[in-house]
Amino acid sequence: MAALCRLTVQASKAIFFPQSSRNVSLSAVSRLKEIREKKEGNTLIISGEFVKPKDEHLQIKNNTTACPLCATGLDVKHTDVLILSQFLRSDGCMLPRRITNLCKVQQKRVSVMVAMAQKAGLMPNLNPPSSKKDPKRRYGYKKYNTYFDEATIQWKL
Amino acid sequence: MSIIQRSQQWGTFARIWHLYDAKWQDPYLSAERIKMYLMGLYKPIYHPLNDCGDHVVVINSYDIALRGDEWRRRAYFHHTGYHGGASWTMAWEVHKKNPTMIMNKAVYKSMKGNLQRRYSMQRLHIFKDENVPENIMQNISNQIKQLRPVPLRLDEIPPQEVAEFPKLVKYPENYIAQ
Ligand SMILES: [Zn+2]
């Protein structure tokens, strides 16, 4: 009975409050594909075309075969949230290696450093929706400030 | 004696008040630095029998940062003196009860246990936040450098700056960003 009730409530919600199931991202829209409509006489041509991303001038050029982190030779720490956040989805999950193009060691190192930054509460906006957004409201020992030493990471360069 | 030499004389023998902001600092590493000022070890006139220690005012002791999992691994021991009176308290529980105690104990432990230690500790003033009484704040004439920079939180960096930061990852053409 309860299941039936829930189903009817959900169905009526879906009818009266149509919500798209897309994930909402707070970052700026940067479309890679765009729908373009062209009218030639009586025919309407709708085409999906690739567009150049807006932040292409910010892309770091990599002319070597090394991965982007090795090529730049950066000494990344767990407090460098502007670098670490590039390897994350909006819910704080690490992107796979086929997207990040990192080598195996760097992928492991970055994922450990992301865990460090999350434990230190430095990226509270990149978290699952159910998380407490303010690190000071976390439970028990987790609410106090913590820092980490990168020398303790198992995977060395 | 010229005026410059006289003021140099005053500066050497005066008790200087130092300020230390403990925000995101390791208390056990900071203690080694605070100790230098409390005992006057940095002064050329230092001698163990020479009472030349300075005052140190530590603020924001609630926001100290411990390394790794030390908040739940480091235990503080206490014994009441009775049988079965031993107790071990985790660092985060101590900090919850008294946000100045870990800093206080760290500095106390960093100094050698002699008769001067109690007097040096009396010159240490720890506050859990930035609310320091005005009569103490008036004395301060120097700030001790922090050991590590205070880390920036991603949600506190302006969105403009985040958007204009150089990009390392190049998404594939048909990748759907989430
Ligand atoms: Zn690499």
Short mmCIF file of C-alpha atoms and ligand atoms in Angstrom, two decimals:
data_model
loop_
_atom_site.label_atom_id
_atom_site.label_comp_id
_atom_site.label_asym_id
_atom_site.label_seq_id
_atom_site.Cartn_x
_atom_site.Cartn_y
_atom_site.Cartn_z
CA MET A 1 0.00 0.00 0.00
CA ALA A 2 2.77 2.37 1.02
CA ALA A 3 4.68 1.59 -2.15
CA LEU A 4 1.57 2.28 -4.20
CA CYS A 5 1.08 5.62 -2.40
CA ARG A 6 4.70 6.58 -3.05
CA LEU A 7 4.34 5.63 -6.70
CA THR A 8 1.24 7.77 -7.15
CA VAL A 9 2.86 10.71 -5.34
CA GLN A 10 5.94 10.42 -7.51
CA ALA A 11 3.86 10.12 -10.67
CA SER A 12 1.79 13.18 -9.80
CA LYS A 13 4.95 15.10 -8.92
CA ALA A 14 6.43 14.16 -12.27
CA ILE A 15 3.31 15.46 -14.00
CA PHE A 16 2.87 18.71 -12.09
CA PHE A 17 6.51 19.60 -11.38
CA PRO A 18 8.51 18.33 -14.34
CA GLN A 19 12.17 18.27 -13.34
CA SER A 20 14.96 17.37 -15.65
CA SER A 21 17.22 14.61 -14.34
CA ARG A 22 20.36 16.46 -15.41
CA ASN A 23 22.98 17.19 -12.79
CA VAL A 24 23.18 20.88 -12.01
CA SER A 25 26.66 22.34 -12.20
CA LEU A 26 27.51 25.67 -10.63
CA SER A 27 30.51 26.25 -12.87
CA ALA A 28 30.26 28.40 -15.97
CA VAL A 29 28.65 26.79 -19.01
CA SER A 30 31.30 25.71 -21.49
CA ARG A 31 29.58 23.84 -24.28
CA LEU A 32 31.64 21.61 -26.53
CA LYS A 33 28.71 20.96 -28.88
CA GLU A 34 25.99 23.35 -29.97
CA ILE A 35 22.73 22.96 -31.86
CA ARG A 36 22.54 25.32 -34.84
CA GLU A 37 19.47 25.98 -36.95
CA LYS A 38 19.82 27.13 -40.52
CA LYS A 39 17.00 28.00 -42.88
CA GLU A 40 17.47 27.70 -46.60
CA GLY A 41 14.24 28.50 -48.41
CA ASN A 42 11.68 26.00 -47.15
CA THR A 43 14.14 23.56 -45.58
CA LEU A 44 15.26 23.90 -41.98
CA ILE A 45 18.64 22.35 -41.28
CA ILE A 46 19.35 21.50 -37.64
CA SER A 47 22.90 20.41 -36.96
CA GLY A 48 25.00 19.67 -33.90
CA GLU A 49 28.46 21.10 -34.32
CA PHE A 50 31.60 21.10 -32.26
CA VAL A 51 32.56 24.51 -30.91
CA LYS A 52 35.87 25.60 -29.53
CA PRO A 53 35.77 25.78 -25.74
CA LYS A 54 35.82 29.30 -24.28
CA ASP A 55 38.78 28.59 -22.00
CA GLU A 56 41.06 27.29 -24.74
CA HIS A 57 43.54 30.13 -24.18
CA LEU A 58 43.90 28.91 -20.58
CA GLN A 59 44.85 25.40 -21.70
CA ILE A 60 48.50 24.64 -20.95
CA LYS A 61 50.33 23.56 -24.10
CA ASN A 62 51.92 20.14 -23.83
CA ASN A 63 54.26 19.33 -26.73
CA THR A 64 55.85 16.34 -25.01
CA THR A 65 54.65 12.75 -24.63
CA ALA A 66 54.63 13.09 -20.83
CA CYS A 67 51.42 13.55 -18.88
CA PRO A 68 50.30 17.15 -18.15
CA LEU A 69 51.59 17.15 -14.55
CA CYS A 70 54.98 15.60 -15.39
CA ALA A 71 55.38 17.93 -18.40
CA THR A 72 54.85 21.07 -16.31
CA GLY A 73 57.08 19.72 -13.52
CA LEU A 74 54.81 21.08 -10.81
CA ASP A 75 55.34 20.12 -7.19
CA VAL A 76 51.67 19.79 -6.27
CA LYS A 77 50.67 19.92 -2.60
CA HIS A 78 47.33 18.94 -1.11
CA THR A 79 46.58 22.61 -0.45
CA ASP A 80 46.70 23.47 -4.19
CA VAL A 81 42.95 23.18 -4.57
CA LEU A 82 42.85 25.14 -7.85
CA ILE A 83 44.93 22.39 -9.51
CA LEU A 84 43.34 19.41 -7.75
CA SER A 85 39.79 20.53 -8.49
CA GLN A 86 40.46 20.19 -12.23
CA PHE A 87 40.69 16.42 -11.86
CA LEU A 88 37.31 16.17 -10.14
CA ARG A 89 33.67 15.89 -11.04
CA SER A 90 31.25 18.30 -9.40
CA ASP A 91 30.49 15.72 -6.67
CA GLY A 92 34.16 15.38 -5.77
CA CYS A 93 34.81 12.03 -7.51
CA MET A 94 38.15 11.56 -9.25
CA LEU A 95 37.97 11.52 -13.06
CA PRO A 96 39.27 8.34 -14.74
CA ARG A 97 42.71 8.19 -16.28
CA ARG A 98 41.40 8.19 -19.86
CA ILE A 99 39.99 11.69 -19.21
CA THR A 100 42.78 13.16 -17.07
CA ASN A 101 45.59 11.75 -19.30
CA LEU A 102 47.83 11.42 -16.26
CA CYS A 103 50.42 8.68 -15.90
CA LYS A 104 49.73 5.93 -13.37
CA VAL A 105 51.90 7.38 -10.59
CA GLN A 106 50.51 10.90 -10.93
CA GLN A 107 46.93 9.61 -11.05
CA LYS A 108 47.50 7.76 -7.75
CA ARG A 109 49.27 10.75 -6.20
CA VAL A 110 46.56 13.20 -7.24
CA SER A 111 43.78 10.94 -5.94
CA VAL A 112 45.56 10.64 -2.58
CA MET A 113 46.05 14.42 -2.43
CA VAL A 114 42.38 14.97 -3.29
CA ALA A 115 41.46 12.74 -0.33
CA MET A 116 43.82 14.79 1.85
CA ALA A 117 42.26 18.07 0.71
CA GLN A 118 38.75 16.74 1.33
CA LYS A 119 39.68 15.53 4.81
CA ALA A 120 41.16 18.95 5.55
CA GLY A 121 37.88 20.47 4.35
CA LEU A 122 39.51 22.57 1.61
CA MET A 123 37.02 21.68 -1.15
CA PRO A 124 33.63 21.62 0.59
CA ASN A 125 31.79 22.75 -2.55
CA LEU A 126 32.98 19.70 -4.52
CA ASN A 127 31.15 17.06 -2.49
CA PRO A 128 28.06 14.84 -2.74
CA PRO A 129 24.84 16.81 -2.21
CA SER A 130 24.20 15.05 1.13
CA SER A 131 27.46 16.28 2.67
CA LYS A 132 27.73 19.04 5.24
CA LYS A 133 29.05 21.99 3.29
CA ASP A 134 30.73 23.63 6.28
CA PRO A 135 33.77 21.59 7.48
CA LYS A 136 33.33 22.95 11.01
CA ARG A 137 29.97 21.17 11.29
CA ARG A 138 31.44 17.72 10.69
CA TYR A 139 31.19 15.03 13.36
CA GLY A 140 33.68 14.47 16.21
CA TYR A 141 37.35 14.76 15.41
CA LYS A 142 36.60 15.60 11.77
CA LYS A 143 35.56 19.17 12.58
CA TYR A 144 39.07 20.20 13.66
CA ASN A 145 41.74 21.40 11.24
CA THR A 146 44.08 18.76 9.84
CA TYR A 147 47.09 19.02 7.59
CA PHE A 148 49.05 16.36 5.76
CA ASP A 149 52.60 15.67 4.71
CA GLU A 150 53.02 14.76 1.03
CA ALA A 151 56.10 12.66 1.89
CA THR A 152 53.72 10.08 3.40
CA ILE A 153 52.18 9.30 -0.01
CA GLN A 154 53.09 5.75 -0.98
CA TRP A 155 53.55 6.52 -4.69
CA LYS A 156 56.73 8.49 -5.28
CA LEU A 157 57.75 10.35 -8.39
CA MET B 1 75.72 57.62 26.44
CA SER B 2 73.98 58.77 23.27
CA ILE B 3 70.23 58.55 22.77
CA ILE B 4 70.61 55.69 20.26
CA GLN B 5 72.71 53.64 22.61
CA ARG B 6 70.31 54.34 25.44
CA SER B 7 67.28 53.14 23.43
CA GLN B 8 69.32 50.12 22.35
CA GLN B 9 69.93 49.42 26.02
CA TRP B 10 66.20 49.71 26.76
CA GLY B 11 65.35 47.47 23.81
CA THR B 12 67.77 44.81 24.97
CA PHE B 13 66.54 44.59 28.53
CA ALA B 14 62.84 45.31 27.99
CA ARG B 15 60.29 42.52 27.96
CA ILE B 16 58.92 42.44 24.42
CA TRP B 17 55.40 41.17 23.69
CA HIS B 18 55.09 38.92 20.64
CA LEU B 19 51.92 37.86 18.84
CA TYR B 20 51.53 34.41 17.27
CA ASP B 21 48.54 33.44 15.14
CA ALA B 22 48.07 29.67 15.58
CA LYS B 23 45.55 29.34 12.73
CA TRP B 24 46.32 26.13 10.75
CA GLN B 25 49.64 25.73 12.59
CA ASP B 26 50.98 22.53 14.13
CA PRO B 27 51.13 23.16 17.92
CA TYR B 28 54.08 20.83 18.49
CA LEU B 29 56.21 22.48 15.80
CA SER B 30 55.06 25.98 16.80
CA ALA B 31 56.07 25.25 20.41
CA GLU B 32 59.71 24.97 19.36
CA ARG B 33 59.52 28.47 17.91
CA ILE B 34 57.46 30.02 20.72
CA LYS B 35 59.91 28.59 23.24
CA MET B 36 62.76 30.63 21.71
CA TYR B 37 60.89 33.85 22.53
CA LEU B 38 59.52 32.75 25.91
CA MET B 39 62.98 31.88 27.22
CA GLY B 40 64.77 34.67 25.34
CA LEU B 41 67.00 32.18 23.54
CA TYR B 42 67.26 34.45 20.49
CA LYS B 43 68.87 37.28 22.47
CA PRO B 44 72.64 37.77 22.48
CA ILE B 45 72.53 38.42 26.23
CA TYR B 46 70.87 35.06 26.94
CA HIS B 47 72.04 33.14 29.96
CA PRO B 48 70.04 30.52 31.95
CA LEU B 49 70.32 32.66 35.07
CA ASN B 50 69.51 35.83 33.17
CA ASP B 51 65.77 36.60 33.35
CA CYS B 52 65.41 37.82 29.76
CA GLY B 53 62.36 35.92 28.50
CA ASP B 54 59.62 37.70 26.52
CA HIS B 55 55.83 37.46 26.57
CA VAL B 56 54.08 35.57 23.77
CA VAL B 57 50.37 36.01 23.03
CA VAL B 58 48.97 33.08 21.03
CA ILE B 59 45.64 33.70 19.30
CA ASN B 60 43.25 31.39 17.43
CA SER B 61 44.33 28.31 19.35
CA TYR B 62 40.98 26.69 18.45
CA ASP B 63 42.09 26.59 14.80
CA ILE B 64 45.36 24.69 15.27
CA ALA B 65 45.97 21.89 12.76
CA LEU B 66 47.26 18.47 13.72
CA ARG B 67 49.06 16.27 11.21
CA GLY B 68 47.35 13.30 9.57
CA ASP B 69 45.13 11.33 11.96
CA GLU B 70 46.69 12.74 15.12
CA TRP B 71 43.39 14.15 16.39
CA ARG B 72 42.23 10.61 17.15
CA ARG B 73 45.61 8.87 17.54
CA ARG B 74 47.36 11.15 20.04
CA ALA B 75 46.31 10.42 23.62
CA TYR B 76 46.74 12.65 26.68
CA PHE B 77 47.40 10.73 29.89
CA HIS B 78 46.14 11.66 33.31
CA HIS B 79 46.23 9.81 36.61
CA THR B 80 44.15 10.80 39.61
CA GLY B 81 46.50 9.02 42.04
CA TYR B 82 43.92 6.47 43.09
CA HIS B 83 43.85 2.83 41.95
CA GLY B 84 42.37 2.56 38.50
CA GLY B 85 42.57 6.32 38.19
CA ALA B 86 44.45 6.33 34.88
CA SER B 87 42.73 7.83 31.86
CA TRP B 88 43.73 8.37 28.26
CA THR B 89 41.94 11.15 26.38
CA MET B 90 42.13 11.61 22.61
CA ALA B 91 43.50 14.93 21.39
CA TRP B 92 40.18 15.99 19.82
CA GLU B 93 38.35 15.33 23.09
CA VAL B 94 40.86 17.42 25.01
CA HIS B 95 40.48 20.18 22.41
CA LYS B 96 36.69 20.01 22.66
CA LYS B 97 36.86 20.54 26.44
CA ASN B 98 39.55 23.23 26.37
CA PRO B 99 40.73 24.73 23.07
CA THR B 100 43.88 26.19 24.69
CA MET B 101 45.11 23.08 26.49
CA ILE B 102 46.92 21.32 23.60
CA MET B 103 48.87 24.47 22.76
CA ASN B 104 49.69 25.01 26.44
CA LYS B 105 50.90 21.45 26.97
CA ALA B 106 52.93 21.50 23.74
CA VAL B 107 54.88 24.58 24.82
CA TYR B 108 55.28 23.23 28.37
CA LYS B 109 56.65 19.95 27.05
CA SER B 110 59.06 21.63 24.62
CA MET B 111 60.95 23.28 27.49
CA LYS B 112 63.37 21.50 29.79
CA GLY B 113 61.94 20.62 33.20
CA ASN B 114 63.79 23.00 35.52
CA LEU B 115 62.77 25.69 37.97
CA GLN B 116 62.55 28.33 35.23
CA ARG B 117 59.86 26.46 33.25
CA ARG B 118 56.93 27.53 35.42
CA TYR B 119 58.00 31.18 35.24
CA SER B 120 58.43 31.00 31.48
CA MET B 121 54.95 29.52 31.15
CA GLN B 122 53.49 32.45 33.08
CA ARG B 123 54.63 34.68 30.23
CA LEU B 124 52.59 32.66 27.70
CA HIS B 125 49.05 33.91 27.05
CA ILE B 126 46.82 31.67 24.92
CA PHE B 127 43.44 32.71 23.53
CA LYS B 128 41.08 30.43 21.66
CA ASP B 129 40.02 33.16 19.19
CA GLU B 130 40.97 36.72 18.22
CA ASN B 131 39.27 38.36 21.23
CA VAL B 132 42.29 39.51 23.21
CA PRO B 133 41.77 41.95 26.11
CA GLU B 134 42.70 45.50 25.19
CA ASN B 135 45.32 45.88 27.94
CA ILE B 136 47.25 42.90 26.53
CA MET B 137 46.86 44.03 22.91
CA GLN B 138 48.39 47.44 23.78
CA ASN B 139 51.72 45.83 24.75
CA ILE B 140 52.27 43.89 21.55
CA SER B 141 55.12 45.15 19.36
CA ASN B 142 56.14 42.13 17.27
CA GLN B 143 54.54 39.28 15.36
CA ILE B 144 56.10 35.82 15.06
CA LYS B 145 56.01 34.38 11.55
CA GLN B 146 53.73 31.41 10.97
CA LEU B 147 55.32 28.06 10.15
CA ARG B 148 53.08 27.23 7.21
CA PRO B 149 50.75 29.41 5.14
CA VAL B 150 47.04 29.25 5.93
CA PRO B 151 45.50 27.12 3.15
CA LEU B 152 42.79 28.62 0.95
CA ARG B 153 39.39 26.97 0.69
CA LEU B 154 38.11 26.47 -2.84
CA ASP B 155 34.67 27.94 -2.06
CA GLU B 156 36.30 31.06 -0.61
CA ILE B 157 38.37 31.79 -3.72
CA PRO B 158 36.49 34.22 -6.00
CA PRO B 159 34.79 32.35 -8.92
CA GLN B 160 36.49 34.72 -11.38
CA GLU B 161 39.89 33.57 -10.19
CA VAL B 162 38.88 29.89 -10.39
CA ALA B 163 37.62 30.34 -13.96
CA GLU B 164 40.78 32.09 -15.11
CA PHE B 165 43.20 29.57 -13.61
CA PRO B 166 45.30 27.73 -16.25
CA LYS B 167 43.80 24.36 -17.19
CA LEU B 168 45.77 21.12 -17.12
CA VAL B 169 43.00 18.73 -18.16
CA LYS B 170 41.75 18.75 -21.73
CA TYR B 171 38.40 17.02 -21.97
CA PRO B 172 37.80 14.70 -24.95
CA GLU B 173 35.46 16.10 -27.61
CA ASN B 174 32.46 13.96 -26.70
CA TYR B 175 32.93 14.15 -22.94
CA ILE B 176 29.88 15.21 -20.92
CA ALA B 177 31.01 17.25 -17.94
CA GLN B 178 29.08 16.60 -14.72
ZN ZN C 1 53.39 11.62 -15.60
#
